[in-house]
mmCIF file of C-alpha atoms in Angstrom:
data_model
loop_
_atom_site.group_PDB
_atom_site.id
_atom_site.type_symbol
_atom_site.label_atom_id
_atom_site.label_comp_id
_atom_site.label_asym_id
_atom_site.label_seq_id
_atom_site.Cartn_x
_atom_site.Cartn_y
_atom_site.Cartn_z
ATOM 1 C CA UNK A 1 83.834 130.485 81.033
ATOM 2 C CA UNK A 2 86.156 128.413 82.761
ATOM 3 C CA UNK A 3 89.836 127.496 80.717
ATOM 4 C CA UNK A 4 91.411 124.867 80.037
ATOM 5 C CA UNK A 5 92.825 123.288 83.265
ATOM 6 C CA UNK A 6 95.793 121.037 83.322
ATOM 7 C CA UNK A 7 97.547 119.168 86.601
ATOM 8 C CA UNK A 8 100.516 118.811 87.879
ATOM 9 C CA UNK A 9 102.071 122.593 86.834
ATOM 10 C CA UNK A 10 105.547 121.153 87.710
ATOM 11 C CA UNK A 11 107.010 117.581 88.000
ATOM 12 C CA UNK A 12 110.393 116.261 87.882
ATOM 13 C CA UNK A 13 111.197 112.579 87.980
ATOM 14 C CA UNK A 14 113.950 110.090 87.343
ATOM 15 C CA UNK A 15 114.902 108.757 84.002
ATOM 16 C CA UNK A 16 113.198 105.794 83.955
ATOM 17 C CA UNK A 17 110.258 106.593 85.976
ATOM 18 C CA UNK A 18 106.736 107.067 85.046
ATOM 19 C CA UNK A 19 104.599 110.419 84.902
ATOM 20 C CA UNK A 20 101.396 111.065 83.913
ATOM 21 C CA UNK A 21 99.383 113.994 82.962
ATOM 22 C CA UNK A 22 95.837 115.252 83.687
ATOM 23 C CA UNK A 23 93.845 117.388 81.477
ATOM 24 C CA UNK A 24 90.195 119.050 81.532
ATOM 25 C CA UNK A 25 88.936 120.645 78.340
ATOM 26 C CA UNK A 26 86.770 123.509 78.412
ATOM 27 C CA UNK A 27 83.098 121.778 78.699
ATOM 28 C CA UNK A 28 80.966 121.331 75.916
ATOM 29 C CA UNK A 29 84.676 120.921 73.761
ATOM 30 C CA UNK A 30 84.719 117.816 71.206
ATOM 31 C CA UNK A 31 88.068 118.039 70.248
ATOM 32 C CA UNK A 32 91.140 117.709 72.587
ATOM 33 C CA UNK A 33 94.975 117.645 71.671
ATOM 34 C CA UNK A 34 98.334 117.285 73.781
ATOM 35 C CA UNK A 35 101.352 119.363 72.819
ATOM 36 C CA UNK A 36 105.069 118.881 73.322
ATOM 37 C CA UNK A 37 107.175 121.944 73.748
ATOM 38 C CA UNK A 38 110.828 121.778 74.303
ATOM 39 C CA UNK A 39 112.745 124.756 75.273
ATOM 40 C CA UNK A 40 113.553 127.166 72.970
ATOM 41 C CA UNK A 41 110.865 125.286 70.146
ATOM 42 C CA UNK A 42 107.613 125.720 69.339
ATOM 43 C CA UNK A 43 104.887 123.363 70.518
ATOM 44 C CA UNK A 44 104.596 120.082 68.368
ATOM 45 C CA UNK A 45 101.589 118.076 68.203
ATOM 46 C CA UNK A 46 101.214 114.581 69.817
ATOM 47 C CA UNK A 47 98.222 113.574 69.383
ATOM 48 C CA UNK A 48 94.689 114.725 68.858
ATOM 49 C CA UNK A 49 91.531 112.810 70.433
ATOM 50 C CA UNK A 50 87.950 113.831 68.609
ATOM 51 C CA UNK A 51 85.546 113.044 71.427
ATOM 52 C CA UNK A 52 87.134 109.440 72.578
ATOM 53 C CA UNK A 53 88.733 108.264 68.797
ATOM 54 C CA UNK A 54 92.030 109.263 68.143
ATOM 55 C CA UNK A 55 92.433 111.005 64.989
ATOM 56 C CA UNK A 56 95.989 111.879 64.347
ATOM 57 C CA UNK A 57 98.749 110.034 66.590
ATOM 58 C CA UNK A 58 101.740 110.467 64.174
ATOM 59 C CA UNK A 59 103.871 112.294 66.371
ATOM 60 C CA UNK A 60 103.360 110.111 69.203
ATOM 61 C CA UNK A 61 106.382 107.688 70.632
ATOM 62 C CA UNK A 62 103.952 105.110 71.322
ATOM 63 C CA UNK A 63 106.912 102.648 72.858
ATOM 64 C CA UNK A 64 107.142 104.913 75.768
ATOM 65 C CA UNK A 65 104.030 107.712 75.475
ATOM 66 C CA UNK A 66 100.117 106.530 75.809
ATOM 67 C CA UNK A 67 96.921 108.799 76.252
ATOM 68 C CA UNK A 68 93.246 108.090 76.660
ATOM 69 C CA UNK A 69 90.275 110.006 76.451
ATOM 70 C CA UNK A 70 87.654 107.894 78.395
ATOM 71 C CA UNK A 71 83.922 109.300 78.051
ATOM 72 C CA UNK A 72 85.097 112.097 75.562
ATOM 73 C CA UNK A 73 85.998 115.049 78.302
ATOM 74 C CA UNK A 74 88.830 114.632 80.684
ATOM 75 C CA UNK A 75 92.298 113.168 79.046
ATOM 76 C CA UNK A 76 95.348 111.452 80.523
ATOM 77 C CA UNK A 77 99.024 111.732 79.313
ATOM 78 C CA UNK A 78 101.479 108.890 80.226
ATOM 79 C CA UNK A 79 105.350 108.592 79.715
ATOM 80 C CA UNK A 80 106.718 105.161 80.953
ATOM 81 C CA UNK A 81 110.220 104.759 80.969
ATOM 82 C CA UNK A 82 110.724 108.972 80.446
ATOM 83 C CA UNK A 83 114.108 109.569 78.731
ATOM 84 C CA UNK A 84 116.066 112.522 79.435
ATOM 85 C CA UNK A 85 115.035 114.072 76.369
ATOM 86 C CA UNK A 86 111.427 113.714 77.408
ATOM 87 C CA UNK A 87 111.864 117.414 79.466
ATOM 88 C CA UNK A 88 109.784 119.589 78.086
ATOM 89 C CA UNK A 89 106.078 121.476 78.694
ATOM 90 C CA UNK A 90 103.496 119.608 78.040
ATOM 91 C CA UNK A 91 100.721 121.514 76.513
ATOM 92 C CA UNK A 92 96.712 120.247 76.206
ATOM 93 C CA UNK A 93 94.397 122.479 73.941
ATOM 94 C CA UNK A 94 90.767 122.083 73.312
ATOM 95 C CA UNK A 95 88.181 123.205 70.259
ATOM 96 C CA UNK A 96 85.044 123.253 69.708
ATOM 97 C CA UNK A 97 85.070 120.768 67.120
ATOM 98 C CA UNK A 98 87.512 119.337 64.481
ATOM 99 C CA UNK A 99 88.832 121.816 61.487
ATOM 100 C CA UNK A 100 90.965 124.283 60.540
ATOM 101 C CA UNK A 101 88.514 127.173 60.899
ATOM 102 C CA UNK A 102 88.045 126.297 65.293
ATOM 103 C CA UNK A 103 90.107 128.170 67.700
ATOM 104 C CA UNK A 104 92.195 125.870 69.820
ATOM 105 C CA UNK A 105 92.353 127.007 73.718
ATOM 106 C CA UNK A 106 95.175 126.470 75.691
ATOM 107 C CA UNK A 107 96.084 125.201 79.240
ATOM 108 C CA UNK A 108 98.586 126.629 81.352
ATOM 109 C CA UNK A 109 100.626 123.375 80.899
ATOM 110 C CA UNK A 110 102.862 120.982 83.076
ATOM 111 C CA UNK A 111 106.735 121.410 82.936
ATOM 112 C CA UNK A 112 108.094 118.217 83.347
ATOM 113 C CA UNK A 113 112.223 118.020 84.090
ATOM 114 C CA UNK A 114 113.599 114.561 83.871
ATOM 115 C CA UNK A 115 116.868 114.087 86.034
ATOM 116 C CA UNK B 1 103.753 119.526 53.698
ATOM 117 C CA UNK B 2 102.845 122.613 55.661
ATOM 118 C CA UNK B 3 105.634 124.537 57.522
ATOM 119 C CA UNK B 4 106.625 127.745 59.190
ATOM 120 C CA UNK B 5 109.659 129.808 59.372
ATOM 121 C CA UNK B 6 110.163 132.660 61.509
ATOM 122 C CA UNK B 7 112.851 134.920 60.409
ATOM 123 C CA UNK B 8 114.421 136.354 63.877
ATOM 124 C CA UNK B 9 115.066 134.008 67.208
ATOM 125 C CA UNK B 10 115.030 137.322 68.910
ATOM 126 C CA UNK B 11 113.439 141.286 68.657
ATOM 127 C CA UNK B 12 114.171 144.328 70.732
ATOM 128 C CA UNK B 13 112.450 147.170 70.742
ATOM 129 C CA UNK B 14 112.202 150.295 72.737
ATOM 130 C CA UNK B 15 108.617 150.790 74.548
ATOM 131 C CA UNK B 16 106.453 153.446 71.822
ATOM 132 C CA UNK B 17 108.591 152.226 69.091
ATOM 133 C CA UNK B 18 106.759 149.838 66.480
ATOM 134 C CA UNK B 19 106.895 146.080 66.391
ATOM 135 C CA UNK B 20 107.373 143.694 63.679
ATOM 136 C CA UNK B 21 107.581 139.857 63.611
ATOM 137 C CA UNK B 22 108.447 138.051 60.329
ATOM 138 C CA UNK B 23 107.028 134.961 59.535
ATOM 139 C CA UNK B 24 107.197 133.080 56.191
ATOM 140 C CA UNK B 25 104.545 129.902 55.665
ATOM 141 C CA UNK B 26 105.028 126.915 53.090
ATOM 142 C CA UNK B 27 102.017 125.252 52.037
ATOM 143 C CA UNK B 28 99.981 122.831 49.726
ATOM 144 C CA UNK B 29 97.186 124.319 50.068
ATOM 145 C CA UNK B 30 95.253 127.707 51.050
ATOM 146 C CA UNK B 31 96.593 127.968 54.667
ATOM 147 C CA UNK B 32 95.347 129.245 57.859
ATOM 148 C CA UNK B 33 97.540 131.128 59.740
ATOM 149 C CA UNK B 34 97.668 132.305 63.227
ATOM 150 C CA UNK B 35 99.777 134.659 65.404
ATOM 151 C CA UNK B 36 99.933 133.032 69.421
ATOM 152 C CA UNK B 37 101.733 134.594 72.144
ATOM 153 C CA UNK B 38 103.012 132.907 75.326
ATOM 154 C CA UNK B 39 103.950 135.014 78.885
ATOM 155 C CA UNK B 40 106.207 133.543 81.043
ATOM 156 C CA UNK B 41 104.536 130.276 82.852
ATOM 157 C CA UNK B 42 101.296 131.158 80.876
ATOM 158 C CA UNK B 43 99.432 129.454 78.611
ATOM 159 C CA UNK B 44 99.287 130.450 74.470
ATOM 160 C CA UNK B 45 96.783 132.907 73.713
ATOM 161 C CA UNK B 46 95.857 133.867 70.111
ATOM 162 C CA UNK B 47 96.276 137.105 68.975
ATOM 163 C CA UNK B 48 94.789 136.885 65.485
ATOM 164 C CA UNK B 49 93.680 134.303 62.863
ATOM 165 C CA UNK B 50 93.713 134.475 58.669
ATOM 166 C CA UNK B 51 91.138 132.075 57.110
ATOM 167 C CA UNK B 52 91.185 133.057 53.551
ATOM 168 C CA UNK B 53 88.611 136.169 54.238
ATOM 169 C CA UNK B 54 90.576 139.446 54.416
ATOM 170 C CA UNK B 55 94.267 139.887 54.210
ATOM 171 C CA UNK B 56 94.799 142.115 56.758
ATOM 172 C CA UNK B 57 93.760 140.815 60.002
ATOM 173 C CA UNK B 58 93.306 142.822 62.956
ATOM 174 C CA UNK B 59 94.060 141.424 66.619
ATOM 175 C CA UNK B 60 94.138 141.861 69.954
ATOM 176 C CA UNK B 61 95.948 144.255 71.917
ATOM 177 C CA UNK B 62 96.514 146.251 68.793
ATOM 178 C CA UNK B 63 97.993 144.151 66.800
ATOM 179 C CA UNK B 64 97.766 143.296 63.030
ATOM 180 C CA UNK B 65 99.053 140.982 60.535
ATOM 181 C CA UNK B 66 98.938 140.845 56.329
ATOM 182 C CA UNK B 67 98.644 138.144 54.642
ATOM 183 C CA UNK B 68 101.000 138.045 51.627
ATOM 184 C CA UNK B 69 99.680 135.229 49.425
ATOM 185 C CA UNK B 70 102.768 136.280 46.710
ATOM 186 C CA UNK B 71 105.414 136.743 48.929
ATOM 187 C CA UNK B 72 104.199 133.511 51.039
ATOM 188 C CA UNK B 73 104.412 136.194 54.165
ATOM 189 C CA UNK B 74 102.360 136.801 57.337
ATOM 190 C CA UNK B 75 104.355 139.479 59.723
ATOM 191 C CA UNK B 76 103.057 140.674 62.631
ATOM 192 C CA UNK B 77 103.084 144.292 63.416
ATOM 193 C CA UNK B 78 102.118 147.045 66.148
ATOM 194 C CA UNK B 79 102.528 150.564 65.589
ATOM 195 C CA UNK B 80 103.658 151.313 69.050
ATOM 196 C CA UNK B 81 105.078 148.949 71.341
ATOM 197 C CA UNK B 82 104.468 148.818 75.470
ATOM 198 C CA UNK B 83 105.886 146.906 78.033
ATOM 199 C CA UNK B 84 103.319 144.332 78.212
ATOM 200 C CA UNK B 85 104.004 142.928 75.059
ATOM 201 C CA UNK B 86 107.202 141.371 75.710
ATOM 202 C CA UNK B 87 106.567 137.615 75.567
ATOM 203 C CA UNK B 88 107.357 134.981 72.982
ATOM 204 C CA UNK B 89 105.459 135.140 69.768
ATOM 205 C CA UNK B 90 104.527 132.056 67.572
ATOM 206 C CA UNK B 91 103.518 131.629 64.091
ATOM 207 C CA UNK B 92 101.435 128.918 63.198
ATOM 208 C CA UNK B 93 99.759 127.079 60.265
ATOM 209 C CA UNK B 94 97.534 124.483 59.972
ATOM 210 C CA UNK B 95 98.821 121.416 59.245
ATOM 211 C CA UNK B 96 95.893 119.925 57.681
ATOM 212 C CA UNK B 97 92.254 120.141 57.491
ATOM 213 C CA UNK B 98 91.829 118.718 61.026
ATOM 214 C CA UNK B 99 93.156 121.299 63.176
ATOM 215 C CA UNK B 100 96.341 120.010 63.725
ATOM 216 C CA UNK B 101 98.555 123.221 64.202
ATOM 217 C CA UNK B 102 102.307 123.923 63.012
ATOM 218 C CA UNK B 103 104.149 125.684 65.176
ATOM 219 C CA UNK B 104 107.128 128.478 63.918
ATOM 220 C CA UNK B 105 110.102 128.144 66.262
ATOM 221 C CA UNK B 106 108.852 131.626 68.073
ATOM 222 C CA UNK B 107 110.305 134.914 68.181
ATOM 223 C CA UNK B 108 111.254 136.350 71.636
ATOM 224 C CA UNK B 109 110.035 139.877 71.762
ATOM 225 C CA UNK B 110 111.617 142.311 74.442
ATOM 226 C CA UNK B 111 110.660 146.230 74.826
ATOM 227 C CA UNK B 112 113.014 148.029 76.546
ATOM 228 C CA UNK B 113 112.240 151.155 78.612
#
């Protein structure tokens, strides 16, 4: 069973500049979510998509962060203007559906480093 | 409010020796709670999982975790330690009914030869 798969692994940009994020859940997965890890912290949730809907974007810092979930499988992560304090790993994890009781996979992620 | 608090930033062991990760969880309600560890430039991979069935959970690799409802505990533990296992170790509860996850602050674990 193929993993989660995420894209770029490494990316460093300009403060300022835009970046964006690709992930692919593992198929058949209705539940998708994006993770923020700074160094030296433990991964925080952004945001979590259930199929396309969004169902929890509390942690997300929607003046400069976006993400979609168009036709319920692949996702997108944006960040336009990134900050400086916007360096970080960006995580994506999938389950098989919403709750407490489904174990969430996880991609490799993309380290982003914002100069 | 659900959170997580990992007792040590940092553990060193020597290889053969055992292992043990402290991790205290605050919550509202009757938790989940996970152990995840994370290699260098790989992804998190779960170790074990506690969803109110029995309190000591077994994992992979040889690992095992109690769940302490009184003392609000859930260390990890591994009788004998190998080289392998150094990586950083997160506790986690869930943050809701969801599946949103809360993260501990992780626990480096080295094993030294």
């Amino acid at each position: 069973e193929a993993g989660v798969a995420q894209s770029p692994r490494y990316k460093i940009i300009e403060k300022r500049q835009s970046v964006a994020f690709w992930c692919n859940p593992i198929s058949g997965h209705a539940t998708l979510y994006w993770y923020q890890q700074i160094l030296g912290q433990g991964p925080k949730l952004l945001i979590q998509f259930q199929n396309n809907g969004v169902v929890d974007d509390s942690q997300l810092p929607k003046d400069r962060f976006s993400a979609e979930r168009l036709k319920g499988v692949d996702s997108t992560l944006k960040i336009q203007p990134a900050k400086l304090e916007d360096s970080a790993v960006y995580l994506c994890a999938s389950s098989l559906d919403r709750g407490r009781h489904y174990e969430q996979y996880f991609g490799p992620g993309t380290r982003l480093t914002v100069t | 409010a659900q959170s997580v608090t990992q007792l040590d930033s940092h553990v060193s062991v020597s290889e053969g020796t055992p292992v043990l990760l402290r991790c205290n969880y605050s919550s509202s309600y009757s938790p989940s709670l996970f152990w995840y560890v994370q290699h260098p430039n790989k992804g998190l991979q779960l170790l074990l999982k506690y969803t109110s069935a029995a309190t000591l959970v077994k994992g992979i690799n040889g690992f095992e975790a109690e769940f302490k409802k009184s003392e609000t505990s859930f260390h990890l533990t591994k009788p004998s330690a190998h080289m392998s296992d150094a990586a950083e170790y997160f506790c986690v509860v869930n943050g809701n009914q969801g599946g949103k996850l809360i993260f501990g602050q992780g626990t480096e674990l080295s094993v030294k030869p």
